[in-house]
Short mmCIF file of C-alpha atoms and ligand atoms in Angstrom, two decimals:
data_model
loop_
_atom_site.label_atom_id
_atom_site.label_comp_id
_atom_site.label_asym_id
_atom_site.label_seq_id
_atom_site.Cartn_x
_atom_site.Cartn_y
_atom_site.Cartn_z
CA MET A 382 99.61 105.86 171.36
CA PRO A 383 97.26 102.82 170.72
CA GLU A 384 96.34 100.82 174.19
CA THR A 385 95.49 97.24 172.87
CA ILE A 386 98.28 95.76 170.53
CA CYS A 387 98.15 92.00 169.55
CA LEU A 388 101.62 90.65 168.83
CA ALA A 389 101.98 87.35 167.09
CA PHE A 390 105.18 85.05 167.31
CA THR A 391 105.69 82.72 164.46
CA GLY A 392 108.21 80.18 163.32
CA ALA A 393 110.83 82.49 161.83
CA SER A 394 114.09 83.14 163.10
CA GLY A 395 114.45 86.66 164.96
CA MET A 396 112.47 85.55 168.40
CA ALA A 397 114.54 88.21 170.19
CA TYR A 398 113.04 90.96 168.13
CA GLY A 399 109.45 90.11 169.10
CA VAL A 400 110.77 89.35 172.78
CA ARG A 401 112.20 92.58 172.94
CA LEU A 402 109.12 94.09 171.60
CA LEU A 403 106.63 92.40 173.99
CA GLU A 404 108.82 93.81 176.63
CA CYS A 405 109.12 97.51 175.51
CA LEU A 406 105.29 97.23 174.96
CA LEU A 407 104.42 96.37 178.35
CA GLY A 408 107.13 98.99 179.36
CA ALA A 409 104.83 101.40 177.95
CA GLY A 410 102.05 100.35 179.65
CA CYS A 411 100.29 98.91 176.50
CA ARG A 412 97.83 95.85 176.54
CA VAL A 413 99.40 93.20 174.81
CA GLN A 414 97.30 90.40 173.31
CA LEU A 415 100.06 87.62 172.77
CA LEU A 416 99.51 84.91 170.29
CA TYR A 417 102.34 82.20 168.84
CA SER A 418 102.28 79.16 166.72
CA GLN A 419 103.89 76.01 167.52
CA VAL A 420 107.03 76.47 165.77
CA ALA A 421 107.46 79.50 167.45
CA GLN A 422 107.48 77.46 170.60
CA ILE A 423 110.47 75.72 168.91
CA VAL A 424 112.40 78.78 167.71
CA ALA A 425 111.96 80.29 171.30
CA ARG A 426 113.55 77.54 172.76
CA GLN A 427 116.14 77.27 170.19
CA GLU A 428 117.05 80.79 169.94
CA MET A 429 116.45 82.10 173.22
CA ALA A 430 116.14 79.23 175.86
CA ILE A 431 112.63 80.15 176.60
CA ASP A 432 110.10 77.86 177.30
CA LEU A 433 106.51 79.15 175.97
CA PRO A 434 104.23 76.44 177.17
CA ALA A 435 101.65 74.92 174.96
CA ARG A 436 99.01 75.93 177.29
CA ALA A 437 98.04 79.95 176.88
CA SER A 438 97.34 80.37 180.56
CA ASP A 439 100.91 78.50 181.82
CA ALA A 440 102.20 80.94 178.90
CA ARG A 441 100.75 84.02 180.53
CA ARG A 442 101.93 82.94 184.09
CA ALA A 443 105.68 82.23 182.86
CA LEU A 444 105.71 85.38 180.97
CA ALA A 445 104.05 87.76 183.67
CA GLU A 446 107.23 86.55 185.95
CA ARG A 447 109.53 87.22 183.36
CA PHE A 448 108.06 91.00 182.88
CA ARG A 449 107.27 91.57 186.20
CA GLY A 450 107.09 95.11 187.35
CA LEU A 451 106.17 96.43 184.03
CA PRO A 452 102.89 98.60 184.07
CA GLY A 453 101.28 97.14 180.48
CA ARG A 454 98.56 94.21 180.73
CA LEU A 455 99.66 91.27 179.15
CA GLU A 456 96.76 88.59 177.84
CA VAL A 457 97.87 85.32 176.15
CA TYR A 458 95.53 83.24 173.53
CA GLY A 459 95.65 79.66 172.31
CA ARG A 460 95.77 78.93 168.42
CA GLU A 461 92.41 78.07 168.46
CA GLU A 462 90.82 80.19 170.97
CA TRP A 463 88.06 81.61 168.83
CA PHE A 464 86.24 83.01 171.45
CA ALA A 465 89.36 85.50 172.10
CA PRO A 466 88.16 89.31 171.20
CA LEU A 467 90.61 89.52 168.20
CA ALA A 468 88.65 86.65 166.52
CA SER A 469 86.35 89.54 166.06
CA GLY A 470 85.52 92.62 163.65
CA SER A 471 83.65 93.72 166.78
CA ASN A 472 86.59 93.85 169.19
CA PRO A 473 89.47 94.39 167.31
CA PRO A 474 92.97 95.51 168.38
CA GLU A 475 94.33 98.89 167.46
CA ALA A 476 97.05 97.24 165.86
CA MET A 477 98.93 93.97 165.24
CA VAL A 478 102.07 92.77 164.75
CA ILE A 479 103.59 89.59 163.67
CA CYS A 480 107.45 89.52 164.70
CA PRO A 481 109.17 87.50 163.58
CA CYS A 482 106.87 86.38 160.62
CA SER A 483 107.61 83.12 158.98
CA MET A 484 106.99 82.96 155.04
CA GLY A 485 104.16 80.34 155.79
CA THR A 486 102.01 82.70 158.14
CA LEU A 487 102.81 85.50 155.37
CA ALA A 488 101.69 83.49 152.45
CA ALA A 489 98.81 82.39 154.83
CA VAL A 490 97.59 85.84 155.74
CA ALA A 491 98.43 86.98 152.11
CA GLN A 492 95.66 84.44 150.81
CA GLY A 493 93.23 85.33 153.54
CA LEU A 494 93.18 81.65 154.65
CA ALA A 495 92.06 82.71 158.91
CA SER A 496 92.07 78.87 159.59
CA LYS A 497 94.15 79.76 162.80
CA LEU A 498 93.86 82.61 165.33
CA ILE A 499 97.03 84.50 164.59
CA GLU A 500 95.63 84.52 160.61
CA ARG A 501 92.20 85.27 161.49
CA ALA A 502 93.35 88.08 163.67
CA ALA A 503 95.48 89.80 161.01
CA ASP A 504 92.58 88.91 158.55
CA VAL A 505 90.22 90.84 161.11
CA VAL A 506 92.75 94.05 161.43
CA LEU A 507 93.03 94.39 157.75
CA LYS A 508 89.45 94.10 157.02
CA GLU A 509 88.76 96.72 159.99
CA GLY A 510 91.39 99.08 158.57
CA ARG A 511 93.49 98.62 161.73
CA LYS A 512 97.24 98.87 161.41
CA LEU A 513 98.96 95.43 160.53
CA ILE A 514 102.79 95.33 160.75
CA VAL A 515 104.54 92.35 159.33
CA VAL A 516 108.03 91.70 160.41
CA PRO A 517 109.38 88.79 157.52
CA ARG A 518 112.39 86.80 158.09
CA GLU A 519 113.94 84.80 155.30
CA THR A 520 117.05 85.14 152.88
CA PRO A 521 116.97 85.14 150.04
CA LEU A 522 113.47 85.89 148.82
CA SER A 523 111.61 83.89 146.34
CA ALA A 524 109.23 85.59 143.66
CA ILE A 525 106.37 83.85 146.14
CA HIS A 526 107.79 85.56 149.11
CA LEU A 527 108.04 88.77 147.43
CA GLU A 528 104.44 88.63 145.76
CA ASN A 529 102.97 87.68 149.22
CA MET A 530 104.56 90.67 150.49
CA LEU A 531 103.03 93.06 147.76
CA ARG A 532 99.97 91.38 148.12
CA LEU A 533 99.81 92.36 151.74
CA SER A 534 101.04 95.45 151.45
CA ARG A 535 98.55 96.71 148.99
CA ALA A 536 95.92 95.41 151.54
CA GLY A 537 97.25 98.09 153.70
CA ALA A 538 99.86 96.17 155.70
CA VAL A 539 103.25 97.80 156.58
CA ILE A 540 106.26 95.09 155.49
CA LEU A 541 108.99 95.83 157.93
CA PRO A 542 111.56 93.57 157.21
CA PRO A 543 114.30 93.19 160.36
CA ASN A 544 117.21 94.96 158.87
CA PRO A 545 119.12 97.00 161.10
CA GLY A 546 121.30 99.77 160.03
CA PHE A 547 125.00 100.06 161.13
CA TYR A 548 125.23 103.98 161.47
CA HIS A 549 124.30 104.08 164.88
CA GLN A 550 127.44 101.91 165.48
CA PRO A 551 126.07 99.09 167.20
CA GLN A 552 128.31 97.28 170.02
CA ARG A 553 126.00 94.34 170.71
CA VAL A 554 123.77 92.04 169.49
CA GLU A 555 121.29 93.94 171.57
CA ASP A 556 121.77 97.13 170.03
CA LEU A 557 120.60 95.58 166.54
CA VAL A 558 117.76 94.00 167.98
CA ASP A 559 116.80 97.42 169.26
CA PHE A 560 117.32 99.08 166.24
CA VAL A 561 114.34 97.18 164.55
CA VAL A 562 112.24 97.13 167.70
CA ALA A 563 112.37 101.05 167.66
CA ARG A 564 111.34 101.22 164.01
CA ILE A 565 108.51 98.88 164.91
CA LEU A 566 107.37 101.23 168.06
CA ASP A 567 107.90 103.95 165.63
CA GLN A 568 105.07 102.62 163.60
CA LEU A 569 102.65 101.88 166.44
CA ARG A 570 103.49 105.29 167.61
CA VAL A 571 104.49 104.11 171.31
CA PRO A 572 107.21 106.50 172.61
CA HIS A 573 110.92 105.08 173.37
CA THR A 574 114.04 106.00 173.91
CA LEU A 575 115.80 102.71 172.72
CA MET A 576 118.07 104.41 170.33
CA GLN A 577 119.16 108.16 169.63
CA ARG A 578 117.20 109.48 166.31
CA TRP A 579 118.90 110.79 162.99
CA GLY A 580 120.17 114.17 163.47
CA GLU A 581 119.49 114.67 167.26
CA ALA A 582 123.14 113.68 168.11
CA ASN A 583 126.48 113.58 165.78
CA PRO A 584 127.25 110.04 165.46
CA ALA A 585 131.11 110.92 165.24
CA GLY A 586 130.90 112.87 168.56
C1 FMN B 404 114.56 77.08 164.38
C2 FMN B 404 113.89 77.33 163.12
C3 FMN B 404 114.03 78.55 161.94
C4 FMN B 404 113.20 78.62 161.31
N1 FMN B 404 113.23 79.93 160.64
C5 FMN B 404 112.51 80.31 159.77
C6 FMN B 404 112.54 81.62 158.86
O1 FMN B 404 113.72 82.42 159.50
N2 FMN B 404 111.86 81.97 158.12
C7 FMN B 404 111.15 81.10 157.81
O2 FMN B 404 109.87 81.75 157.10
N3 FMN B 404 110.77 79.92 158.27
C8 FMN B 404 111.41 79.57 159.41
N4 FMN B 404 111.46 78.32 159.83
C9 FMN B 404 110.58 77.40 159.28
C10 FMN B 404 108.75 77.99 159.47
O3 FMN B 404 108.98 77.56 161.04
C11 FMN B 404 107.68 76.57 158.97
O4 FMN B 404 107.80 77.03 158.01
C12 FMN B 404 106.73 76.89 159.83
O5 FMN B 404 105.70 75.73 159.16
C13 FMN B 404 105.78 78.25 159.87
O6 FMN B 404 105.00 77.85 160.58
P1 FMN B 404 103.87 79.02 161.46
O7 FMN B 404 104.02 80.13 160.50
O8 FMN B 404 102.73 78.61 162.09
O9 FMN B 404 105.24 79.44 162.91
C14 FMN B 404 112.33 77.63 160.85
C15 FMN B 404 111.65 76.86 161.66
C16 FMN B 404 112.62 76.63 162.75
C17 FMN B 404 112.45 74.89 163.43
#
């Protein structure tokens, strides 16, 4: 199981996936380095009534309070905090997840822009051969979106669209969210019990 994971929230719909993932990573005892874009703040407020303060230190305090009691360690870095450890290939996280990932950030990472800390961290993770998981949200997808995903996949990233299955007979929105988060945790090799695995129980009872 990786100890240090960078998690980036960007301005795509589906903030519930990112917040649940953060909770599960902290619950599993991971050290999480959290980054978020300016539009992620708007989406968090719109979709989950969560206030992500502009200042990283304020956000760390607010989220530490929300996830109090979980064994993991939370660090939050600002959008242009270039002295953060994950800005350099000398100190990369073992894995990075961009969840949810906007088409804007997807394009920037696919082109190697690295002009914001999220883009730079993803660039570092790829160049250092660590795991990058991208959870892109848009529909329908244009040829530009698809080409950017292919480009990232060829560079070694895992493209993990938030497409929940329905074979586990979800009853609540949270069940759909957990389906996707379980797939991300599996990719990270972080143990979880979010849902039963295929073949381990008969869904028909
Ligand atoms: C409430 C809201 C929902 C959005 N949903 C999406 C989305 O699902 N996918 C997407 O690619 N962009 C979405 N956008 C647009 C992006 O946030 C916008 O392109 C932004 O520039 C992305 O910047 P970022 O990647 O730095 O967060 C949404 C914007 C808002 C305000």
